[in-house]
Coordinates of C-alpha atoms and ligand atoms in Angstrom, one line a residue:
X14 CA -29.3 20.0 -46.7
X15 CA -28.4 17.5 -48.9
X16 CA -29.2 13.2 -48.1
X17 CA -27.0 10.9 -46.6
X18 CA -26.1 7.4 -47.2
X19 CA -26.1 5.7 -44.0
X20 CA -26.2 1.9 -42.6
X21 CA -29.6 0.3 -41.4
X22 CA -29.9 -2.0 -38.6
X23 CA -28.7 -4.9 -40.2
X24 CA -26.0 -3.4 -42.0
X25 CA -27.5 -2.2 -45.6
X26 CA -26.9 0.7 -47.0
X27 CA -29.8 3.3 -47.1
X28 CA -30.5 6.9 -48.8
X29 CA -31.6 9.3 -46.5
X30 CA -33.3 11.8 -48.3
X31 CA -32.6 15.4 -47.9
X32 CA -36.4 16.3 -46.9
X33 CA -36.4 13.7 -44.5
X34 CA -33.3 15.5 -42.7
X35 CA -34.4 18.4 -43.3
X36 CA -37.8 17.8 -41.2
X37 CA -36.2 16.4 -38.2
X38 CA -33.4 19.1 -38.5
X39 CA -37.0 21.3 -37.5
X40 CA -37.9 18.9 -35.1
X41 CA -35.1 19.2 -32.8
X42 CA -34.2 21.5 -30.5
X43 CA -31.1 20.8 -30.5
X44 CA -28.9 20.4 -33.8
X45 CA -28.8 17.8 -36.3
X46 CA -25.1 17.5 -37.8
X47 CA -23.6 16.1 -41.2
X48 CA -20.3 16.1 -42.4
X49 CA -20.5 19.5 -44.3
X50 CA -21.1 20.8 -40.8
X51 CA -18.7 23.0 -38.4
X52 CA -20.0 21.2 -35.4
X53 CA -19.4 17.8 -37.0
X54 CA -15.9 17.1 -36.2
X55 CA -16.4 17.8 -32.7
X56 CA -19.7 15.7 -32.2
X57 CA -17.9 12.5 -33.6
X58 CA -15.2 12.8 -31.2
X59 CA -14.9 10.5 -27.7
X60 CA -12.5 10.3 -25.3
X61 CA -10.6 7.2 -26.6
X62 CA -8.3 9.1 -29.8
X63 CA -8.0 5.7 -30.9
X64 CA -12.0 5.7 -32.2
X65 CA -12.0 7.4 -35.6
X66 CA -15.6 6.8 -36.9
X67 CA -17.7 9.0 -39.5
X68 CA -21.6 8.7 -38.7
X69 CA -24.2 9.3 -41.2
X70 CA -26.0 11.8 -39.0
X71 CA -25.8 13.2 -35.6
X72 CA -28.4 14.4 -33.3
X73 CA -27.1 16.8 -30.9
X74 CA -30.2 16.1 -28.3
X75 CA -31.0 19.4 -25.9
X76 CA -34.3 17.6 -24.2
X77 CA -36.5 14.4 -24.3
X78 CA -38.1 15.8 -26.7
X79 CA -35.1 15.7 -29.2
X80 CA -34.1 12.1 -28.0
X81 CA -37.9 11.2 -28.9
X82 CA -37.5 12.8 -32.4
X83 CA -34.1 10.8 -33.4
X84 CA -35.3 7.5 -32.0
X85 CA -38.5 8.0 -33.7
X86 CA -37.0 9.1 -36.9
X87 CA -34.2 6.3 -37.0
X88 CA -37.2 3.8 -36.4
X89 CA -38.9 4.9 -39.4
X90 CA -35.9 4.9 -41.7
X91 CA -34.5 1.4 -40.0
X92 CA -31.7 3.5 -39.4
X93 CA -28.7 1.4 -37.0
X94 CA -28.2 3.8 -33.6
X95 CA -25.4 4.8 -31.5
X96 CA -25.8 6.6 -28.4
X97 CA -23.0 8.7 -26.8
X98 CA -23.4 10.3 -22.9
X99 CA -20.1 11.5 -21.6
X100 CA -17.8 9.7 -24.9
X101 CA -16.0 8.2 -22.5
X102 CA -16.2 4.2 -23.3
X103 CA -12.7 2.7 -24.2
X104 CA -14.6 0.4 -26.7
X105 CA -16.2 3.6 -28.8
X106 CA -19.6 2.0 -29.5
X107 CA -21.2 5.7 -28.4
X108 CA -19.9 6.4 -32.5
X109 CA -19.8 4.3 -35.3
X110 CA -19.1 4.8 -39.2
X111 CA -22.4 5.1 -41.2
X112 CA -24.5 5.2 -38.1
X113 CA -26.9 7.9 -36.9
X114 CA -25.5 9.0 -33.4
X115 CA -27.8 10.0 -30.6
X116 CA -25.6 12.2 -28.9
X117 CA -26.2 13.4 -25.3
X118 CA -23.6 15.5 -24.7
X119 CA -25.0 19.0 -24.2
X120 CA -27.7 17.8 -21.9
X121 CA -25.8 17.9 -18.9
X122 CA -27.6 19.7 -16.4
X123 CA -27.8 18.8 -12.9
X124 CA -30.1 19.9 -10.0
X125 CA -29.8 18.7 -6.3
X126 CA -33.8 18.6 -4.7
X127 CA -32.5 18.8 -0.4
X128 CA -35.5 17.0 0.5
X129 CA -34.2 13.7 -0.5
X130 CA -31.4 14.6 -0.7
X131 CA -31.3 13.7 -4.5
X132 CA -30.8 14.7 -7.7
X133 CA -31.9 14.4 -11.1
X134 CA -29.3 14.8 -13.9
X135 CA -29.8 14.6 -17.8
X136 CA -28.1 11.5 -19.7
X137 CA -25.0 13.4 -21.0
X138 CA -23.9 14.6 -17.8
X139 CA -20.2 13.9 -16.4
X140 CA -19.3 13.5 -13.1
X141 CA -17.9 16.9 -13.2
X142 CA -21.3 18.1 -13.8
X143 CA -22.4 16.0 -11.0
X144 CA -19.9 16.8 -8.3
X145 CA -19.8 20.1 -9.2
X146 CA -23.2 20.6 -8.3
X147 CA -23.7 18.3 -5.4
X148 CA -20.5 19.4 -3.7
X149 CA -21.9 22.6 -3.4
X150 CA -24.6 21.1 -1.4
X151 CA -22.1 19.4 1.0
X152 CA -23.8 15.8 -0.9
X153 CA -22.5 13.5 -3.0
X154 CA -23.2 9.9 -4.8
X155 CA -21.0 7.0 -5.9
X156 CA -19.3 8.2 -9.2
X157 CA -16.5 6.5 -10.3
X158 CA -12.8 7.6 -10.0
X159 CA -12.0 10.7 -12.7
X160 CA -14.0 13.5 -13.3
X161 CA -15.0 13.3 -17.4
X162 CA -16.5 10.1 -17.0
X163 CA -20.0 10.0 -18.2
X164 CA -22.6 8.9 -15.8
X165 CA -24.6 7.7 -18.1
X166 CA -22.4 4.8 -19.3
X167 CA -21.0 4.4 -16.0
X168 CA -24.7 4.1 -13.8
X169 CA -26.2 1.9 -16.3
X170 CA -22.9 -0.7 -16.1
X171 CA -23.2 -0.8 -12.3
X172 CA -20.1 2.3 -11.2
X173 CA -17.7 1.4 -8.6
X174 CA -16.3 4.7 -7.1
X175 CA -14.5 5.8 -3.7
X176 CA -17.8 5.5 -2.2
X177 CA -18.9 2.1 -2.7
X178 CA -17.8 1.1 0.6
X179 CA -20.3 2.9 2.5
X180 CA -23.2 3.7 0.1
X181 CA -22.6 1.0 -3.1
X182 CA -22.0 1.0 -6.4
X183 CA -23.7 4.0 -8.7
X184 CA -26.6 1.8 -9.9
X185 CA -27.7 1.0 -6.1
X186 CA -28.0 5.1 -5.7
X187 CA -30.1 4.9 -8.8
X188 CA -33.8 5.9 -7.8
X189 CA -35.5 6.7 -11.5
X190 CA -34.5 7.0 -14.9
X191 CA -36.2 8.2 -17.5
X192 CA -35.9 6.4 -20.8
X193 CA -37.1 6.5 -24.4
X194 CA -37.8 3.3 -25.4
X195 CA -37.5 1.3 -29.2
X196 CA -40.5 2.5 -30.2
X197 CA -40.4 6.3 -29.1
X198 CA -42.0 6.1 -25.9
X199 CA -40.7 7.6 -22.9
X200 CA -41.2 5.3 -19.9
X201 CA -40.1 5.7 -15.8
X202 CA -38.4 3.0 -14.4
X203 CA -37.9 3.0 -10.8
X204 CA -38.4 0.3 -7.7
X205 CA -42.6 1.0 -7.9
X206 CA -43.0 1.7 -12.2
X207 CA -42.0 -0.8 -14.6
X208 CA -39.3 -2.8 -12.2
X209 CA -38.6 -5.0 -14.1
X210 CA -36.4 -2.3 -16.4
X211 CA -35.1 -0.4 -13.6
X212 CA -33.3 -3.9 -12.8
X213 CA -32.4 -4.2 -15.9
X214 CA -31.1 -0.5 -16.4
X215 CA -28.5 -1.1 -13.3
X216 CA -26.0 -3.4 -15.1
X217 CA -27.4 -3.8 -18.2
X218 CA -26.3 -1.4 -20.4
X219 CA -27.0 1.0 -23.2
X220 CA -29.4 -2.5 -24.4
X221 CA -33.3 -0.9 -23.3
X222 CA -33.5 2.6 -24.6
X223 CA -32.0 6.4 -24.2
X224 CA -31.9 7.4 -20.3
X225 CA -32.8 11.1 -20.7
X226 CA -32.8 11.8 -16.4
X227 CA -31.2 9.7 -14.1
X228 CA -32.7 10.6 -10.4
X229 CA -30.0 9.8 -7.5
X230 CA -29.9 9.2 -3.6
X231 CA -27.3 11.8 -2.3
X232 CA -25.6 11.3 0.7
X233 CA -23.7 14.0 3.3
X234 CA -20.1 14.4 2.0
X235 CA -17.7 16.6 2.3
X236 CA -13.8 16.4 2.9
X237 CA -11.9 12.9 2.9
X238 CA -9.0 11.7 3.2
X239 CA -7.7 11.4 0.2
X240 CA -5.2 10.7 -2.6
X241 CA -2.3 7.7 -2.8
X242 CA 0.8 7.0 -1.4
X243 CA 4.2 6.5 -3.8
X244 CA 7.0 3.8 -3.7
X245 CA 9.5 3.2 -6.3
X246 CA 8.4 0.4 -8.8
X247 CA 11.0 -2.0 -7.6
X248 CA 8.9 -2.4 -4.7
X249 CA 6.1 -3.1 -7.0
X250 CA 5.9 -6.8 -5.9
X251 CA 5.9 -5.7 -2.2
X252 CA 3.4 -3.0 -2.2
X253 CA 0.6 -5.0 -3.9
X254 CA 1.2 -7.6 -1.5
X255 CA 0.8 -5.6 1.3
X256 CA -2.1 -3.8 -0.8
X257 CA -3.6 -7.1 -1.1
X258 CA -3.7 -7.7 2.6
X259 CA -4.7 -4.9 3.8
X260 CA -7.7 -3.8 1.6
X261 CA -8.8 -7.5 2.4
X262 CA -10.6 -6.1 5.8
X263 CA -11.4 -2.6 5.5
X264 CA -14.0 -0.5 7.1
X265 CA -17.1 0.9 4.9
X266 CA -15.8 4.2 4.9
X267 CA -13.0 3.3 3.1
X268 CA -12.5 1.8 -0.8
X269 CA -8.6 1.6 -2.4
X270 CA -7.0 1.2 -5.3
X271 CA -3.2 -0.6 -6.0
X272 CA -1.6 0.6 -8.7
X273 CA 1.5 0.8 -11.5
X274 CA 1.9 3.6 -13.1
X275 CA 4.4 6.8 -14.4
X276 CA 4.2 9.6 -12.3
X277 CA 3.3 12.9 -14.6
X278 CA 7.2 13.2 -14.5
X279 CA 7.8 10.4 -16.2
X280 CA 8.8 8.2 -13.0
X281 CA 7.6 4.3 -12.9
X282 CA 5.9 4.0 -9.7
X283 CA 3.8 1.7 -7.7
X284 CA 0.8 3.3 -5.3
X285 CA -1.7 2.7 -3.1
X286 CA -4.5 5.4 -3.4
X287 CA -7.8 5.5 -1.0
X288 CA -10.8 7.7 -0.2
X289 CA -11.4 7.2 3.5
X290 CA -15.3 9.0 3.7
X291 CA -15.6 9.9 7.2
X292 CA -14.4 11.5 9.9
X293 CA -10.2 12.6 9.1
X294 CA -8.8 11.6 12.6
X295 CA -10.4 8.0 12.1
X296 CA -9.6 7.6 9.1
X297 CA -6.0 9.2 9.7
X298 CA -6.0 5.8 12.2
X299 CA -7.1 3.7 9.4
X300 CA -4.7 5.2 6.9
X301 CA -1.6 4.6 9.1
X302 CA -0.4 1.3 8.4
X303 CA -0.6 2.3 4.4
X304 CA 1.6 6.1 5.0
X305 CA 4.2 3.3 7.7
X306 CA 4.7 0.7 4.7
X307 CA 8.1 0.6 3.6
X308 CA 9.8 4.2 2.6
X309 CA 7.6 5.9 0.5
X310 CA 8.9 8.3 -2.5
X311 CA 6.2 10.7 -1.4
X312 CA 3.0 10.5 0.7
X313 CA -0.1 12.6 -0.9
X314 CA -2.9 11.2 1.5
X315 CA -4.2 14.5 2.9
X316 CA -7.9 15.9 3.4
X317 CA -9.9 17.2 0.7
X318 CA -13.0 18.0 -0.8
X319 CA -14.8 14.9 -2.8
X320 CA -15.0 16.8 -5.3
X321 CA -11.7 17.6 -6.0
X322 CA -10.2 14.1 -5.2
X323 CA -12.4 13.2 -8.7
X324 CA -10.5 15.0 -10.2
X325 CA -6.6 14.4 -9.4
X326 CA -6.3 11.7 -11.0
X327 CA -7.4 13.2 -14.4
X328 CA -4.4 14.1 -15.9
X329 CA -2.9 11.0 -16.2
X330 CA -5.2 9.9 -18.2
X331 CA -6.0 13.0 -20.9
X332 CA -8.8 12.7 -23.5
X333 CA -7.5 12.2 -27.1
X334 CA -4.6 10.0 -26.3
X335 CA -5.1 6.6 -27.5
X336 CA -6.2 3.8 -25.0
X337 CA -6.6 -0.2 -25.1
X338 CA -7.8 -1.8 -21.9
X339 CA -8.6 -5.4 -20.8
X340 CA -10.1 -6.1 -17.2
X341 CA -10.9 -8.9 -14.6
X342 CA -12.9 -9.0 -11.8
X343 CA -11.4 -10.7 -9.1
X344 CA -12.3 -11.6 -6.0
X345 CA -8.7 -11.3 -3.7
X346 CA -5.4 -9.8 -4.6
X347 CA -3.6 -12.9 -5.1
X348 CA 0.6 -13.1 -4.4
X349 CA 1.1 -14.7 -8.5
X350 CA -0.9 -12.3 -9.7
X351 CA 0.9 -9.2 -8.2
X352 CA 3.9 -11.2 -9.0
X353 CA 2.9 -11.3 -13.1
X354 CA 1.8 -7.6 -13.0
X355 CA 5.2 -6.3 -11.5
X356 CA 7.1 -8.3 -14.1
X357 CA 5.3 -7.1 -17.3
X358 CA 5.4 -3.7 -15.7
X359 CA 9.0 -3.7 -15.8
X360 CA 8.9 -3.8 -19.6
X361 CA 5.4 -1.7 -20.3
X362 CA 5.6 -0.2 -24.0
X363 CA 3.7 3.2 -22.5
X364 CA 4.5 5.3 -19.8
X365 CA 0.5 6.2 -20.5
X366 CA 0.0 3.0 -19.1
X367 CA -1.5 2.0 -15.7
X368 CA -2.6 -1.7 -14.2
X369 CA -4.4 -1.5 -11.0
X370 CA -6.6 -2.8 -8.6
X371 CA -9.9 -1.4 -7.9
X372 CA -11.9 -1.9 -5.0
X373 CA -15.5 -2.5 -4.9
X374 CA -16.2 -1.4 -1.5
X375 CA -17.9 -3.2 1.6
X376 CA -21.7 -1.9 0.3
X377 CA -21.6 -3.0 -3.4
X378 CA -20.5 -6.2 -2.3
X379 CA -23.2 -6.7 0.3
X380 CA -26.1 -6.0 -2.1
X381 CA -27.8 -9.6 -3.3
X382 CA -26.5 -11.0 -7.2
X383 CA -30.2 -10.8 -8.0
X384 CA -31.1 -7.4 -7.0
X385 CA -29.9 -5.7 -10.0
X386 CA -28.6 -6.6 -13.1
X387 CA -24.7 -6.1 -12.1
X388 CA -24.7 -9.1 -10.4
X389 CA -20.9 -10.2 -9.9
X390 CA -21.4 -8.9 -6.1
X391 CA -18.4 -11.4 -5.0
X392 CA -16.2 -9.2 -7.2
X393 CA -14.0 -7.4 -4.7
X394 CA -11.3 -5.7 -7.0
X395 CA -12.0 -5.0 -11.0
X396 CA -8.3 -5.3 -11.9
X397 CA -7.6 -3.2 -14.9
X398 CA -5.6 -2.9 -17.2
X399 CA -5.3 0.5 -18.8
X400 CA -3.1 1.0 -21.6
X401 CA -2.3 4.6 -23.5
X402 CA -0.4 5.8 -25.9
X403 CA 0.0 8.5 -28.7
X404 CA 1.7 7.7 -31.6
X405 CA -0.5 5.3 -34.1
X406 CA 2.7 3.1 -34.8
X407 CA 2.6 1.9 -31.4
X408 CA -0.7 0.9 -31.4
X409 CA 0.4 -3.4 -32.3
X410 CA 3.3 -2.9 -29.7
X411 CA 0.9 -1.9 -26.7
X412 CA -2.3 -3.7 -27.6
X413 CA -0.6 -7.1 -28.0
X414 CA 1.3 -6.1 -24.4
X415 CA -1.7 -5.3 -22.9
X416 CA -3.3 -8.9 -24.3
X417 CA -1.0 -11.0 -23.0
X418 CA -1.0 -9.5 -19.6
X419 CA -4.6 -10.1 -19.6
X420 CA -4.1 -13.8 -20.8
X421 CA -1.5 -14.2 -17.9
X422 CA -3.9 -13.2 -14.9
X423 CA -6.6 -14.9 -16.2
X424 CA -6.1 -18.1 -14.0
X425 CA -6.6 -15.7 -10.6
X426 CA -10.1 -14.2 -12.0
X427 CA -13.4 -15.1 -11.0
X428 CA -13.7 -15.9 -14.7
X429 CA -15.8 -12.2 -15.3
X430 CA -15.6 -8.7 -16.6
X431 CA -17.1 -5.6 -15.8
X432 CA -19.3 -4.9 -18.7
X433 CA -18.4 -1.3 -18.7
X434 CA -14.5 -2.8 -19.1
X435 CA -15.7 -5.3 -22.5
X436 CA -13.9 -4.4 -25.6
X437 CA -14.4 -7.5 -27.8
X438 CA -18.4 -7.7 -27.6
X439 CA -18.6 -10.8 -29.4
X440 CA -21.5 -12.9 -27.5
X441 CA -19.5 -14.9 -25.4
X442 CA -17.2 -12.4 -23.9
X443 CA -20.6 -10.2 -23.4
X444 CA -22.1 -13.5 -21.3
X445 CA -19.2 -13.4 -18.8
X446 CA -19.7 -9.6 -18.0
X447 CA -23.5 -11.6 -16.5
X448 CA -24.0 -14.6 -14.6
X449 CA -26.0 -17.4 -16.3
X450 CA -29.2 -16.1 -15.1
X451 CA -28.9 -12.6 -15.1
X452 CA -28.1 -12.8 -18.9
X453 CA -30.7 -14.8 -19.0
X454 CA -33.4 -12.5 -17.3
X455 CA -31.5 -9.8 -19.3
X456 CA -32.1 -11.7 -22.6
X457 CA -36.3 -11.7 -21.8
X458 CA -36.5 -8.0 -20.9
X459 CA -34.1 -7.2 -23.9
X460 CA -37.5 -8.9 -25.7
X461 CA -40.1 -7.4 -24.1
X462 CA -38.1 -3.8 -24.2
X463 CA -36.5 -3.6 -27.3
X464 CA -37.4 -7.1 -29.6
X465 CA -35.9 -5.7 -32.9
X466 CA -32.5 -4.8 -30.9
X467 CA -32.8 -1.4 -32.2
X468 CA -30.1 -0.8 -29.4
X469 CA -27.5 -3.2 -30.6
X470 CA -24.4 -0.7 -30.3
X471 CA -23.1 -2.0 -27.2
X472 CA -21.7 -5.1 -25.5
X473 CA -25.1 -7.0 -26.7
X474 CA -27.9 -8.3 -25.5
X475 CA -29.4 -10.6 -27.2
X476 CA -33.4 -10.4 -27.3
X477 CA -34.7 -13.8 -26.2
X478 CA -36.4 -15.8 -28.9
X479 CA -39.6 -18.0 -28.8
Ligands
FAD31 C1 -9.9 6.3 -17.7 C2 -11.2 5.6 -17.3 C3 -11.6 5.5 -16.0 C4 -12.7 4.8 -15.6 N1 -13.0 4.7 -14.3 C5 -14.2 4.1 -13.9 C6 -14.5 4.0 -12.6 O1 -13.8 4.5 -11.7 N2 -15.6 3.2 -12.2 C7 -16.4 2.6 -13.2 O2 -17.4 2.0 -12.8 N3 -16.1 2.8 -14.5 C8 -15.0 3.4 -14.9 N4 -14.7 3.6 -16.2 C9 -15.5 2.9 -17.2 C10 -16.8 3.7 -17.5 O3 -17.8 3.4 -16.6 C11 -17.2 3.4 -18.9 O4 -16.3 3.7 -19.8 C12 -18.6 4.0 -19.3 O5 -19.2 3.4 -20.4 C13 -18.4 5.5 -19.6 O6 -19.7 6.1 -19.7 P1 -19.9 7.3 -20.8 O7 -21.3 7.7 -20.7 O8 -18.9 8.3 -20.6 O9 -19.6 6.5 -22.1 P2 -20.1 6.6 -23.6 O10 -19.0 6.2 -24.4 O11 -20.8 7.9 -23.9 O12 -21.2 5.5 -23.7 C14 -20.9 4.1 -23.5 C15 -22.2 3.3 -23.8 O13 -23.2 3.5 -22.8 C16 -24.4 3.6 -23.4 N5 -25.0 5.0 -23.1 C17 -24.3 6.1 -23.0 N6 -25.2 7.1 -22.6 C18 -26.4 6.5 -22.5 C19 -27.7 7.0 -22.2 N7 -27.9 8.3 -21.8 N8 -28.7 6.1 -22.2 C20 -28.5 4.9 -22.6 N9 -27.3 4.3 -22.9 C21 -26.3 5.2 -22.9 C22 -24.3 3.4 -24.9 O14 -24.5 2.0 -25.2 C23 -22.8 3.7 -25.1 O15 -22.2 3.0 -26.2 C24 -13.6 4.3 -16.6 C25 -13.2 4.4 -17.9 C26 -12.1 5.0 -18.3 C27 -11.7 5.1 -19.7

């Protein structure tokens, strides 16, 4: 083992000596990585191909235990922290150059307890992990909308997912989490131990420590109807109008999603997918103004298993490609707005590129502002836009695109952003992913849990002062 040169909290330069690496390299469990090793190259890599960051170290965590170790370890050398659970995050703050990564990935293991139903699953997990496991049960919980999403990141930003309509967002399914605080300890948070950080945990963030377990309530689900429904693009202005007006008054059981996008052919399309999660001949009822609309190009609502409606959207958007996003939240589907999308669709640099509308679902918008930290519960539709590439020379072309597309439906927005969708994290973009008092509220816990903002890589909380 040799030592490392790696960046301290506030951005020095520090030595870390070979013995010291060498005596947590024994600590752990799991493996601790440098560039000399095999396992390196693999560690540092997320989802977004766009992130190409060297950190100093990297702790592959296998338990608590390890995540204990690397916390306690980065603490004593002032070492600054990343934490990475599924890699997923457009923005890349789970890897940074110079920085010692906690990295989650291997713990991934899920198990389903029937008496709740819930389950408990480790902070690395994906929703593959998840569904895969809970599907076998016949269960489920809110997870968002592709299958190599990490929970982790996903939970602790709030999670809309096809079943928000009937059971909320993935934070309101959240029952306990285990998390290793700044200063080593590992703490519960849930409604009846420490409160105060469980309502910070849902919505706010990688900002109070390592969640090492989350605990879930599972629900009964099996096969919906599922998938999206296909028109040519020049209807584009059309189908997001009727989108608009018809996911304005759905029942719980179902959530939607409007969207542009290239079919995996290579065809410009616009599409109107939905999760209906109850019975099929109801929701077949439901469903049939959406399969009537117009003439299709090709109708793929059908009934499936949950579990495999997470994943059919996956290969449109493959890991190592190179992705940009920007996001609203908005709280209707307004006629300009469909209007503006439709026209800069028409000239979209990418085919890898998709702009869409998702909805919240009737549950995560009836849950009170102040219950948990995601608090933007009049936010019916996070309107995305997704933008993906491959070649590095495009990267101006499609990141200026997706800019000013952003900049031109900002007028229709409620004037906030999902905090799992932030990509600038400077403070004042951070403060419109909160209301004014939840960032606020935020800001004090962010004091009493972590005062030193040891966790700092991530859209930022700032710990309160005086
Ligand atoms: C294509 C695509 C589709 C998406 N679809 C949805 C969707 O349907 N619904 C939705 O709500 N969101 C969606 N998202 C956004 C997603 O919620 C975020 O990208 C989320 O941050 C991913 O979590 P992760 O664990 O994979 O991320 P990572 O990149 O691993 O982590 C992101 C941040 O979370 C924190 N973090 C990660 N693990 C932990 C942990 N164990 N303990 C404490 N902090 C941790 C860290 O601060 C880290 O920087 C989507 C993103 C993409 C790119």
């Amino acid at each position: 083992m040799v030592g490392v040169l790696s960046l301290t909290g506030d951005g020095a330069e520090t030595e870390v000596k070979p013995e010291a690496i060498a005596a947590l390299g024994q600590m752990l469990r799991g493996r601790l990585l440098t560039a000399g090793d095999a396992e390196y190259g693999d560690a540092r890599q997320i989802w977004n191909g766009m992130i190409d960051r060297s950190p100093s170290l990297i702790g592959r965590c296998i338990d608590t235990a390890d995540v204990m170790h690397c916390v306690q370890f980065a603490r004593e050398h002032g070492l600054l922290v990343s934490v990475k659970g599924g890699g997923h995050n457009v923005a890349g703050k789970a890897v940074c150059d110079g920085a010692f990564m906690i990295d989650l990935s291997l713990m991934n293991r899920v198990r389903v307890d029937q008496r709740g139903p819930t389950a408990r699953a480790q902070g690395g997990a994906k929703w593959i992990d998840f569904d895969r496991e809970t599907q076998a049960f016949g269960l489920a919980t809110t997870g968002g909308t592709l299958s190599d999403t990490g929970i982790a990141g996903l939970t602790l930003g709030g999670g809309f997912g096809w079943l928000g309509g009937r059971y909320g967002m993935s934070c309101d399914n959240l029952v306990s989490a285990d998390v290793v605080l700044a200063d080593g300890r590992v703490v519960v948070a849930a409604d009846d131990e420490n409160p105060d950080l469980f309502w910070a945990l849902r919505g706010g963030g990688g900002n109070f420590g390592v969640v090492t377990s989350f605990e879930y309530r599972l629900h009964p689900v099996s096969l919906v109807l599922g998938g999206g429904v296909f028109h040519p693009l020049s209807e584009a202005t059309n189908v997001l109008r009727f989108y608009g007006e018809f996911s304005a008054d759905v029942p719980d059981e179902l959530v939607t999603m409007g969207v542009l996008l290239h079919t995996p052919e290579g065809f410009p399309v616009a599409a109107i997918g939905a999760c209906y999660n109850g019975p099929i001949d109801a929701g077949e009822k439901v469903l049939d103004p959406v399969r009537r609309f117009g003439s299709p190009l090709d109708d793929q609502l059908q009934p499936l298993p949950y579990g495999i409606l997470q994943t059919i959207f996956d290969p449109a958007f493959p890991p190592g490609a190179r992705y940009y996003w920007k996001a609203h939240l908005m709280g209707s589907v307004p006629q300009e707005a469909v209007e503006i999308m439709a026209e800069y669709y028409q000239r979209v640099p990418s085919p890898g590129t998709a702009v869409l509308f998702q909805q919240a679902g009737n549950a995560a918008n009836r849950v009170p502002p102040e219950a948990t930290a995601f608090s933007h519960r009049n936010a019916r539709y996070d309107l995305v836009i997704l933008s993906g590439w491959t070649d590095p020379a495009d990267d101006d072309r499609n990141i200026a695109w997706t800019r000013e597309l952003w900049d031109a439906l900002a007028p229709y927005s409620l004037g906030a952003i999902y905090v799992n969708s932030v990509v600038d994290d400077d403070e004042a973009t951070v403060k419109t992913a909160y209301r004014d008092d939840t960032y606020r509220r935020l800001s004090e816990l962010k004091a009493k849990y972590d005062p030193t903002n040891f966790f700092r890589l991530n859209p930022n909380i700032r710990p309160a002062t005086g």
